Amino acid sequence: MIRIPEKTEQLTELSFKALFFLYVGLGSCSLTYGRSVISWVMYAAFLMGGVVLLMRLLSLRRYVRMPLLICGVLMWLSCAAAAAANLSYFTTRTAVILILWAFYFFILYAQPEDRDSPRLLREFRGLSLVYLAWVTVLALISVGMLAARYEVHYRDPANGMYEVAIGFFSGRLWGAFQDPNLGSVMCVGGIALCVYWIIEKKSAALRTALGVDIALFVFYMACSDSRNGMVCLGVLSALGMLWIMVKNKDKVNPLLAAIVVLTGFVCGMLLAQLVQELYNSLMEVTGGPLINRGYSMEGDLSNRRLSIWRSGLELGLTRPVTGISFPAVVDYAKDHLPDTYIISNDLWEFNTFDSEPVNIFVSQGIPGVLILGAWVLGAVWIFFKNIAAAASGRDRELFLLTALCCIMAVSALFQGTMFYQTSPNTFMFWCAFGTLLRLLRGGGRKAGEDDEEVRPI
């Protein structure tokens, strides 16, 4: 094993993460969608990522004990096997996905066994501030667009005629986010971070600013009319109630705790809906833009998702062993199932199935689903086996990491999130997931380590 000097390792990884976050951040912003600057940042990030991967390969033994890293290796190999089995559909996008997955699994997720917990948490806190700042800026721009009634929209022929919208469009606030569902889930992640920093810091001014930030995020969610975001906020609220119950387990009846957690979920889920109703009532008086999609979902509460998922199952079952490779979805459907919903609908050609489990099944077949299931079940087992011991002195950090992972996991049931989407949520998930599992498995805790040392950034 070749040991890379620590300062060199830190500087290289920090440079990669900064470039990669800038890349995913610009890609998630509707104002920079399709701009050449994204490509230039991507080239720089990919080059630096290649250097980091090489450094990690040279010091491989430091990573072999990363919890469940074998699942990441198998998932990457499954993606590569699907690409090889569908070589006639191989495109540049296929190669990019393989590169991105290497970054997700082997850089953002994988943590070396000798990296101690204070450094793990310092790095994650720094990331949390960058993420929070980015979401805040985009949300502020979005609300400004709503106030100005700004709207631009067009179809992108290079992306299956995908509808790109900026500002207030079709009765929903897209704003500066590429998609209202993406923006809404990013806001839920921002709320989780705000709550953490409100608890962590004692400054009244900072707490007030963070409280205003939470209000901004909830307002964007209300105006985006994202049910995915509302469900994720309900999950965050329920987890918060659960955390409080666990901290007071000797004082609270289990039945009462369950009722409180369920109430937290319902209240969190309905909060944005309540704000939306209040906003619309005010706009009816002032004549401002109403939050109204302009179409009814009474006949299909899933808003086409069930039809898309059925189409995915149809496609996946044609090649259940190898999958059809994600970038090949549209072309494969045209060649083999031209009547399937994703290409025969009246809207546009869907190149994703709005659910990561369905994406995995279609793209990598049953092997991909089995690997995903093993990763999930393994993580759940590690969590419940180790959480009691690991929480001593760092329960707030573990709650934050757990909440972020759960938010993104729930989001992934209804849209691409951590595998076949490249966004700040993807970046945040893999960093949070890897840090959480490493901390649960010991996190590099040194003998005699003082947990209070991890508090400062």
Short mmCIF file of C-alpha atoms in Angstrom, two decimals:
data_model
loop_
_atom_site.label_atom_id
_atom_site.label_comp_id
_atom_site.label_asym_id
_atom_site.label_seq_id
_atom_site.Cartn_x
_atom_site.Cartn_y
_atom_site.Cartn_z
CA MET A 1 0.00 0.00 0.00
CA ILE A 2 1.27 3.47 -0.92
CA ARG A 3 0.50 6.11 1.71
CA ILE A 4 -0.39 9.48 0.18
CA PRO A 5 0.76 12.49 2.27
CA GLU A 6 -2.20 13.66 4.35
CA LYS A 7 -2.07 17.28 3.16
CA THR A 8 -1.96 16.19 -0.48
CA GLU A 9 -4.90 13.87 0.10
CA GLN A 10 -6.94 16.57 1.85
CA LEU A 11 -6.26 19.23 -0.79
CA THR A 12 -7.04 16.89 -3.69
CA GLU A 13 -10.29 15.60 -2.17
CA LEU A 14 -11.40 19.10 -1.17
CA SER A 15 -10.71 20.39 -4.70
CA PHE A 16 -12.70 17.53 -6.22
CA LYS A 17 -15.66 17.97 -3.88
CA ALA A 18 -15.75 21.71 -4.49
CA LEU A 19 -15.68 21.26 -8.27
CA PHE A 20 -18.17 18.40 -8.19
CA PHE A 21 -20.63 20.30 -6.02
CA LEU A 22 -20.36 23.27 -8.37
CA TYR A 23 -21.06 20.94 -11.28
CA VAL A 24 -24.16 19.36 -9.72
CA GLY A 25 -25.30 22.74 -8.40
CA LEU A 26 -25.17 24.41 -11.79
CA GLY A 27 -26.86 21.38 -13.32
CA SER A 28 -29.79 21.69 -10.89
CA CYS A 29 -30.30 25.38 -11.63
CA SER A 30 -32.69 26.28 -14.45
CA LEU A 31 -30.76 29.50 -15.10
CA THR A 32 -27.66 27.54 -16.10
CA TYR A 33 -29.37 24.51 -17.70
CA GLY A 34 -27.70 23.67 -21.01
CA ARG A 35 -24.97 26.31 -20.60
CA SER A 36 -21.44 25.51 -21.70
CA VAL A 37 -20.06 26.45 -18.29
CA ILE A 38 -21.46 23.18 -16.91
CA SER A 39 -19.37 21.18 -19.38
CA TRP A 40 -16.20 23.03 -18.47
CA VAL A 41 -16.78 22.52 -14.75
CA MET A 42 -17.61 18.86 -15.45
CA TYR A 43 -14.30 18.30 -17.26
CA ALA A 44 -12.37 19.81 -14.35
CA ALA A 45 -14.35 17.82 -11.77
CA PHE A 46 -13.95 14.55 -13.68
CA LEU A 47 -10.22 15.10 -14.06
CA MET A 48 -9.78 15.79 -10.36
CA GLY A 49 -12.05 12.88 -9.51
CA GLY A 50 -9.86 10.58 -11.58
CA VAL A 51 -6.85 11.70 -9.54
CA VAL A 52 -8.69 11.00 -6.28
CA LEU A 53 -9.76 7.55 -7.50
CA LEU A 54 -6.16 6.74 -8.44
CA MET A 55 -4.94 7.87 -5.01
CA ARG A 56 -7.55 5.68 -3.34
CA LEU A 57 -6.64 2.72 -5.49
CA LEU A 58 -3.01 3.09 -4.38
CA SER A 59 -4.11 3.02 -0.72
CA LEU A 60 -6.93 0.50 -1.16
CA ARG A 61 -6.46 -1.24 2.19
CA ARG A 62 -7.60 1.89 4.02
CA TYR A 63 -11.07 1.49 2.46
CA VAL A 64 -11.75 -2.25 2.47
CA ARG A 65 -13.48 -2.07 5.86
CA MET A 66 -15.89 0.65 4.81
CA PRO A 67 -19.33 -0.74 5.77
CA LEU A 68 -21.17 -2.25 2.79
CA LEU A 69 -18.64 -0.99 0.27
CA ILE A 70 -19.01 -4.38 -1.41
CA CYS A 71 -22.57 -3.34 -2.34
CA GLY A 72 -21.18 -0.28 -4.09
CA VAL A 73 -18.68 -2.41 -5.98
CA LEU A 74 -21.39 -4.88 -7.03
CA MET A 75 -23.78 -2.10 -8.04
CA TRP A 76 -21.12 -0.49 -10.23
CA LEU A 77 -20.29 -3.86 -11.80
CA SER A 78 -24.01 -4.46 -12.39
CA CYS A 79 -24.23 -1.14 -14.24
CA ALA A 80 -21.16 -2.02 -16.30
CA ALA A 81 -22.57 -5.48 -17.09
CA ALA A 82 -25.86 -3.94 -18.26
CA ALA A 83 -23.92 -1.57 -20.50
CA ALA A 84 -21.92 -4.47 -21.95
CA ALA A 85 -25.05 -6.56 -22.51
CA ASN A 86 -26.62 -3.67 -24.41
CA LEU A 87 -23.52 -2.58 -26.29
CA SER A 88 -25.47 -1.57 -29.38
CA TYR A 89 -27.09 1.18 -27.29
CA PHE A 90 -23.84 2.35 -25.68
CA THR A 91 -23.48 6.14 -25.72
CA THR A 92 -21.32 8.79 -24.12
CA ARG A 93 -24.01 9.11 -21.47
CA THR A 94 -23.45 5.47 -20.48
CA ALA A 95 -19.77 6.17 -19.87
CA VAL A 96 -20.63 9.31 -17.89
CA ILE A 97 -22.97 7.32 -15.62
CA LEU A 98 -20.22 4.79 -14.91
CA ILE A 99 -17.85 7.63 -14.02
CA LEU A 100 -20.44 9.33 -11.82
CA TRP A 101 -21.20 6.11 -9.97
CA ALA A 102 -17.49 5.64 -9.30
CA PHE A 103 -17.47 9.11 -7.73
CA TYR A 104 -20.64 8.43 -5.71
CA PHE A 105 -19.61 5.05 -4.34
CA PHE A 106 -15.83 5.22 -4.10
CA ILE A 107 -15.23 8.88 -3.16
CA LEU A 108 -18.32 10.46 -1.61
CA TYR A 109 -19.56 7.32 0.14
CA ALA A 110 -16.33 5.46 0.96
CA GLN A 111 -14.46 6.75 4.00
CA PRO A 112 -11.01 5.49 5.08
CA GLU A 113 -10.90 3.57 8.34
CA ASP A 114 -8.18 5.84 9.77
CA ARG A 115 -10.16 9.07 9.30
CA ASP A 116 -11.26 10.01 12.82
CA SER A 117 -14.75 11.14 13.73
CA PRO A 118 -13.91 14.82 14.39
CA ARG A 119 -12.59 15.18 10.85
CA LEU A 120 -15.54 13.26 9.39
CA LEU A 121 -17.97 15.58 11.13
CA ARG A 122 -15.98 18.73 10.37
CA GLU A 123 -16.03 17.89 6.67
CA PHE A 124 -19.73 17.12 6.73
CA ARG A 125 -20.57 20.33 8.59
CA GLY A 126 -18.65 22.28 5.98
CA LEU A 127 -20.59 20.55 3.24
CA SER A 128 -23.86 21.25 5.05
CA LEU A 129 -23.14 24.98 5.05
CA VAL A 130 -22.35 25.00 1.33
CA TYR A 131 -25.52 23.03 0.55
CA LEU A 132 -27.62 25.31 2.77
CA ALA A 133 -26.21 28.43 1.15
CA TRP A 134 -26.88 27.08 -2.35
CA VAL A 135 -30.48 26.12 -1.59
CA THR A 136 -31.07 29.49 0.09
CA VAL A 137 -29.79 31.44 -2.92
CA LEU A 138 -31.92 29.46 -5.38
CA ALA A 139 -35.00 29.76 -3.16
CA LEU A 140 -34.53 33.53 -2.82
CA ILE A 141 -34.17 33.93 -6.59
CA SER A 142 -37.27 31.77 -7.06
CA VAL A 143 -39.41 33.85 -4.73
CA GLY A 144 -38.15 36.97 -6.50
CA MET A 145 -39.29 35.46 -9.81
CA LEU A 146 -42.71 34.81 -8.31
CA ALA A 147 -42.98 38.42 -7.16
CA ALA A 148 -41.96 39.63 -10.63
CA ARG A 149 -44.24 37.04 -12.32
CA TYR A 150 -41.25 35.96 -14.38
CA GLU A 151 -41.77 33.04 -16.75
CA VAL A 152 -39.72 31.37 -19.48
CA HIS A 153 -40.34 27.86 -20.79
CA TYR A 154 -39.33 25.77 -23.78
CA ARG A 155 -38.92 22.16 -24.93
CA ASP A 156 -35.41 20.74 -25.16
CA PRO A 157 -35.09 18.55 -28.30
CA ALA A 158 -31.78 17.19 -27.02
CA ASN A 159 -33.51 15.75 -23.95
CA GLY A 160 -36.62 14.00 -25.31
CA MET A 161 -38.50 17.31 -25.61
CA TYR A 162 -38.22 17.76 -21.84
CA GLU A 163 -40.01 20.93 -20.74
CA VAL A 164 -37.60 23.43 -19.21
CA ALA A 165 -39.27 26.13 -17.14
CA ILE A 166 -37.90 29.13 -15.27
CA GLY A 167 -39.92 31.17 -12.80
CA PHE A 168 -43.68 30.75 -12.34
CA PHE A 169 -45.06 28.33 -14.91
CA SER A 170 -48.23 26.28 -15.26
CA GLY A 171 -49.55 27.37 -11.87
CA ARG A 172 -46.42 26.23 -10.01
CA LEU A 173 -43.22 27.93 -8.91
CA TRP A 174 -40.27 26.31 -10.62
CA GLY A 175 -38.11 29.33 -9.97
CA ALA A 176 -34.36 28.85 -10.32
CA PHE A 177 -34.61 25.10 -9.70
CA GLN A 178 -34.58 22.78 -12.69
CA ASP A 179 -37.66 21.01 -11.37
CA PRO A 180 -40.17 21.94 -8.62
CA ASN A 181 -39.95 18.47 -7.04
CA LEU A 182 -36.16 18.64 -6.93
CA GLY A 183 -36.30 22.17 -5.51
CA SER A 184 -38.85 21.19 -2.90
CA VAL A 185 -36.82 18.21 -1.65
CA MET A 186 -33.71 20.40 -1.55
CA CYS A 187 -35.69 22.79 0.64
CA VAL A 188 -36.58 19.94 3.02
CA GLY A 189 -32.88 19.11 3.26
CA GLY A 190 -32.25 22.79 3.95
CA ILE A 191 -34.86 22.77 6.74
CA ALA A 192 -33.14 19.78 8.38
CA LEU A 193 -29.83 21.65 8.31
CA CYS A 194 -31.40 24.84 9.67
CA VAL A 195 -32.91 22.93 12.60
CA TYR A 196 -29.53 21.33 13.34
CA TRP A 197 -27.70 24.67 13.37
CA ILE A 198 -30.44 26.32 15.45
CA ILE A 199 -29.92 23.63 18.10
CA GLU A 200 -26.15 23.73 17.74
CA LYS A 201 -25.57 27.48 17.94
CA LYS A 202 -26.66 29.85 20.71
CA SER A 203 -26.53 33.14 18.79
CA ALA A 204 -29.98 34.77 18.76
CA ALA A 205 -29.23 36.58 15.50
CA LEU A 206 -28.11 33.37 13.78
CA ARG A 207 -31.11 31.47 15.05
CA THR A 208 -33.43 34.21 13.79
CA ALA A 209 -31.80 34.13 10.36
CA LEU A 210 -32.13 30.35 10.22
CA GLY A 211 -35.78 30.62 11.25
CA VAL A 212 -36.39 33.02 8.37
CA ASP A 213 -34.60 30.56 6.10
CA ILE A 214 -36.98 27.79 7.18
CA ALA A 215 -39.94 30.05 6.40
CA LEU A 216 -38.45 30.76 2.96
CA PHE A 217 -38.09 27.04 2.24
CA VAL A 218 -41.64 26.23 3.36
CA PHE A 219 -42.98 29.07 1.21
CA TYR A 220 -41.14 27.78 -1.85
CA MET A 221 -42.50 24.30 -1.19
CA ALA A 222 -46.03 25.67 -0.94
CA CYS A 223 -45.67 27.55 -4.21
CA SER A 224 -44.02 24.61 -5.99
CA ASP A 225 -47.03 22.42 -5.12
CA SER A 226 -44.72 19.42 -4.82
CA ARG A 227 -46.39 16.48 -3.11
CA ASN A 228 -43.04 14.69 -3.02
CA GLY A 229 -41.61 17.57 -1.02
CA MET A 230 -44.62 17.58 1.30
CA VAL A 231 -44.21 13.87 2.05
CA CYS A 232 -40.48 14.38 2.69
CA LEU A 233 -41.25 17.23 5.09
CA GLY A 234 -43.68 14.92 6.87
CA VAL A 235 -40.91 12.32 7.18
CA LEU A 236 -38.52 14.92 8.60
CA SER A 237 -41.12 16.08 11.11
CA ALA A 238 -41.89 12.50 12.16
CA LEU A 239 -38.19 11.74 12.62
CA GLY A 240 -37.83 14.87 14.73
CA MET A 241 -40.68 13.74 16.97
CA LEU A 242 -39.17 10.26 17.16
CA TRP A 243 -35.79 11.70 18.16
CA ILE A 244 -37.43 13.67 20.98
CA MET A 245 -39.31 10.58 22.12
CA VAL A 246 -36.14 8.46 22.16
CA LYS A 247 -34.27 11.09 24.17
CA ASN A 248 -37.09 10.99 26.73
CA LYS A 249 -37.82 7.26 26.55
CA ASP A 250 -38.15 6.93 30.33
CA LYS A 251 -40.84 9.61 30.49
CA VAL A 252 -43.08 8.85 27.51
CA ASN A 253 -45.60 6.06 27.00
CA PRO A 254 -44.81 4.09 23.78
CA LEU A 255 -48.38 4.42 22.53
CA LEU A 256 -48.32 8.16 23.11
CA ALA A 257 -44.95 8.33 21.36
CA ALA A 258 -46.38 6.55 18.29
CA ILE A 259 -49.31 8.98 18.20
CA VAL A 260 -46.96 11.96 18.48
CA VAL A 261 -44.73 10.66 15.68
CA LEU A 262 -47.74 10.04 13.41
CA THR A 263 -49.10 13.49 14.24
CA GLY A 264 -45.72 14.98 13.40
CA PHE A 265 -45.78 13.28 10.00
CA VAL A 266 -49.28 14.53 9.17
CA CYS A 267 -48.60 18.07 10.38
CA GLY A 268 -45.29 18.26 8.51
CA MET A 269 -46.90 16.95 5.34
CA LEU A 270 -49.79 19.43 5.54
CA LEU A 271 -47.75 22.49 6.51
CA ALA A 272 -46.88 23.52 2.94
CA GLN A 273 -50.47 22.83 1.88
CA LEU A 274 -51.72 25.18 4.59
CA VAL A 275 -49.29 27.90 3.52
CA GLN A 276 -50.44 27.38 -0.08
CA GLU A 277 -54.09 27.84 0.91
CA LEU A 278 -53.27 31.02 2.82
CA TYR A 279 -51.24 32.35 -0.11
CA ASN A 280 -54.02 31.65 -2.61
CA SER A 281 -56.57 33.33 -0.35
CA LEU A 282 -54.39 36.44 -0.27
CA MET A 283 -53.83 36.37 -4.03
CA GLU A 284 -57.58 36.15 -4.68
CA VAL A 285 -57.88 39.48 -2.91
CA THR A 286 -54.83 41.16 -4.46
CA GLY A 287 -55.09 39.65 -7.94
CA GLY A 288 -51.70 37.93 -7.79
CA PRO A 289 -50.74 34.58 -9.38
CA LEU A 290 -52.54 31.59 -7.89
CA ILE A 291 -50.94 28.23 -7.18
CA ASN A 292 -53.06 26.05 -9.45
CA ARG A 293 -51.79 23.36 -11.79
CA GLY A 294 -54.71 23.99 -14.14
CA TYR A 295 -55.61 20.32 -14.41
CA SER A 296 -57.31 17.79 -12.16
CA MET A 297 -55.61 14.69 -10.77
CA GLU A 298 -58.85 13.11 -9.57
CA GLY A 299 -58.60 10.34 -12.14
CA ASP A 300 -54.89 9.75 -11.50
CA LEU A 301 -53.60 10.87 -8.11
CA SER A 302 -50.17 9.57 -9.09
CA ASN A 303 -49.93 12.26 -11.82
CA ARG A 304 -48.88 9.69 -14.48
CA ARG A 305 -46.43 7.88 -12.17
CA LEU A 306 -48.41 4.63 -12.10
CA SER A 307 -48.51 4.57 -15.89
CA ILE A 308 -44.77 5.31 -16.03
CA TRP A 309 -44.00 2.58 -13.49
CA ARG A 310 -46.12 0.05 -15.40
CA SER A 311 -44.22 0.98 -18.53
CA GLY A 312 -40.97 0.42 -16.64
CA LEU A 313 -42.06 -3.03 -15.52
CA GLU A 314 -43.02 -3.90 -19.10
CA LEU A 315 -39.59 -2.90 -20.33
CA GLY A 316 -37.70 -4.49 -17.45
CA LEU A 317 -39.41 -7.83 -17.88
CA THR A 318 -38.14 -8.07 -21.45
CA ARG A 319 -34.58 -8.34 -20.06
CA PRO A 320 -34.89 -9.22 -16.36
CA VAL A 321 -31.38 -10.64 -16.03
CA THR A 322 -29.21 -7.97 -17.67
CA GLY A 323 -31.51 -4.94 -17.76
CA ILE A 324 -31.52 -2.60 -20.73
CA SER A 325 -29.07 0.07 -19.45
CA PHE A 326 -30.50 3.40 -18.32
CA PRO A 327 -29.36 5.61 -21.21
CA ALA A 328 -30.92 3.12 -23.66
CA VAL A 329 -34.44 3.35 -22.22
CA VAL A 330 -36.05 5.48 -24.94
CA ASP A 331 -34.27 3.90 -27.93
CA TYR A 332 -34.87 0.38 -26.60
CA ALA A 333 -38.56 1.13 -26.06
CA LYS A 334 -38.90 2.45 -29.62
CA ASP A 335 -37.28 -0.71 -30.98
CA HIS A 336 -39.04 -3.32 -28.83
CA LEU A 337 -42.16 -1.82 -27.20
CA PRO A 338 -43.25 1.17 -29.31
CA ASP A 339 -46.68 1.26 -27.64
CA THR A 340 -45.35 1.47 -24.07
CA TYR A 341 -46.42 4.55 -22.15
CA ILE A 342 -43.09 6.36 -21.79
CA ILE A 343 -42.95 7.03 -25.55
CA SER A 344 -46.61 6.78 -26.60
CA ASN A 345 -48.01 9.33 -24.15
CA ASP A 346 -49.24 12.80 -25.13
CA LEU A 347 -46.67 14.76 -23.12
CA TRP A 348 -43.05 13.86 -23.97
CA GLU A 349 -40.63 10.94 -24.07
CA PHE A 350 -39.86 9.93 -20.50
CA ASN A 351 -36.24 8.87 -20.07
CA THR A 352 -36.63 8.16 -16.36
CA PHE A 353 -39.29 6.30 -14.39
CA ASP A 354 -39.67 8.71 -11.47
CA SER A 355 -38.57 6.04 -9.00
CA GLU A 356 -35.06 4.80 -8.33
CA PRO A 357 -36.12 1.19 -7.60
CA VAL A 358 -37.91 1.07 -10.97
CA ASN A 359 -34.95 2.76 -12.65
CA ILE A 360 -32.64 0.11 -11.21
CA PHE A 361 -34.90 -2.78 -12.25
CA VAL A 362 -35.26 -1.53 -15.83
CA SER A 363 -31.60 -0.61 -16.18
CA GLN A 364 -29.89 -3.50 -14.37
CA GLY A 365 -32.54 -6.16 -14.02
CA ILE A 366 -33.14 -8.39 -11.02
CA PRO A 367 -29.42 -8.44 -10.01
CA GLY A 368 -29.49 -4.67 -9.56
CA VAL A 369 -32.64 -4.87 -7.43
CA LEU A 370 -31.11 -7.61 -5.25
CA ILE A 371 -27.94 -5.55 -4.69
CA LEU A 372 -30.02 -2.48 -3.84
CA GLY A 373 -32.09 -4.52 -1.39
CA ALA A 374 -28.97 -5.92 0.26
CA TRP A 375 -27.53 -2.40 0.61
CA VAL A 376 -30.73 -1.09 2.21
CA LEU A 377 -31.19 -4.02 4.57
CA GLY A 378 -27.52 -4.00 5.51
CA ALA A 379 -27.65 -0.31 6.34
CA VAL A 380 -30.79 -0.77 8.45
CA TRP A 381 -29.15 -3.65 10.33
CA ILE A 382 -25.98 -1.62 11.01
CA PHE A 383 -28.08 1.34 12.15
CA PHE A 384 -30.15 -0.48 14.76
CA LYS A 385 -27.23 -2.61 15.93
CA ASN A 386 -24.91 0.34 16.57
CA ILE A 387 -27.00 3.48 17.07
CA ALA A 388 -27.25 3.26 20.87
CA ALA A 389 -23.47 3.06 21.36
CA ALA A 390 -22.62 5.52 18.58
CA ALA A 391 -25.07 8.20 19.74
CA SER A 392 -23.15 9.01 22.93
CA GLY A 393 -22.07 12.65 22.61
CA ARG A 394 -23.09 13.00 18.96
CA ASP A 395 -26.79 12.26 18.83
CA ARG A 396 -27.53 15.55 17.04
CA GLU A 397 -25.12 14.76 14.23
CA LEU A 398 -26.43 11.22 13.88
CA PHE A 399 -30.00 12.50 13.79
CA LEU A 400 -29.11 14.98 11.05
CA LEU A 401 -27.31 12.35 8.96
CA THR A 402 -30.15 9.86 9.44
CA ALA A 403 -32.78 12.46 8.58
CA LEU A 404 -31.00 13.50 5.38
CA CYS A 405 -30.61 9.88 4.27
CA CYS A 406 -34.29 9.15 4.99
CA ILE A 407 -35.48 12.29 3.19
CA MET A 408 -33.51 11.40 0.08
CA ALA A 409 -34.56 7.74 0.27
CA VAL A 410 -38.26 8.69 0.42
CA SER A 411 -37.74 11.15 -2.42
CA ALA A 412 -36.16 8.33 -4.45
CA LEU A 413 -39.45 6.42 -4.37
CA PHE A 414 -41.07 9.14 -6.47
CA GLN A 415 -38.24 10.61 -8.55
CA GLY A 416 -34.62 10.01 -9.48
CA THR A 417 -32.43 11.02 -6.54
CA MET A 418 -29.18 9.23 -5.79
CA PHE A 419 -28.46 6.90 -8.71
CA TYR A 420 -29.80 8.25 -11.98
CA GLN A 421 -29.93 11.93 -11.14
CA THR A 422 -27.03 14.31 -10.62
CA SER A 423 -27.97 17.08 -8.21
CA PRO A 424 -26.94 18.53 -4.84
CA ASN A 425 -29.31 15.98 -3.29
CA THR A 426 -27.28 13.19 -4.89
CA PHE A 427 -24.08 14.70 -3.52
CA MET A 428 -25.60 15.20 -0.07
CA PHE A 429 -27.04 11.70 0.11
CA TRP A 430 -23.82 9.82 -0.62
CA CYS A 431 -21.76 12.01 1.72
CA ALA A 432 -24.34 11.67 4.52
CA PHE A 433 -24.82 7.92 3.95
CA GLY A 434 -21.10 7.17 4.00
CA THR A 435 -20.42 9.38 7.02
CA LEU A 436 -23.36 7.86 8.93
CA LEU A 437 -22.29 4.25 8.37
CA ARG A 438 -18.66 5.00 9.19
CA LEU A 439 -19.67 6.68 12.47
CA LEU A 440 -22.00 3.80 13.33
CA ARG A 441 -19.17 1.32 12.80
CA GLY A 442 -16.78 3.24 15.06
CA GLY A 443 -16.07 6.29 12.89
CA GLY A 444 -12.37 6.25 13.60
CA ARG A 445 -13.06 6.97 17.27
CA LYS A 446 -9.70 6.96 19.00
CA ALA A 447 -9.17 5.76 22.49
CA GLY A 448 -9.96 8.53 24.95
CA GLU A 449 -11.42 10.78 22.27
CA ASP A 450 -13.51 13.60 23.70
CA ASP A 451 -16.79 13.89 21.83
CA GLU A 452 -16.96 17.59 22.58
CA GLU A 453 -13.97 18.06 20.29
CA VAL A 454 -16.20 17.46 17.29
CA ARG A 455 -18.37 20.51 18.00
CA PRO A 456 -16.34 23.29 16.32
CA ILE A 457 -16.14 23.44 12.53
#
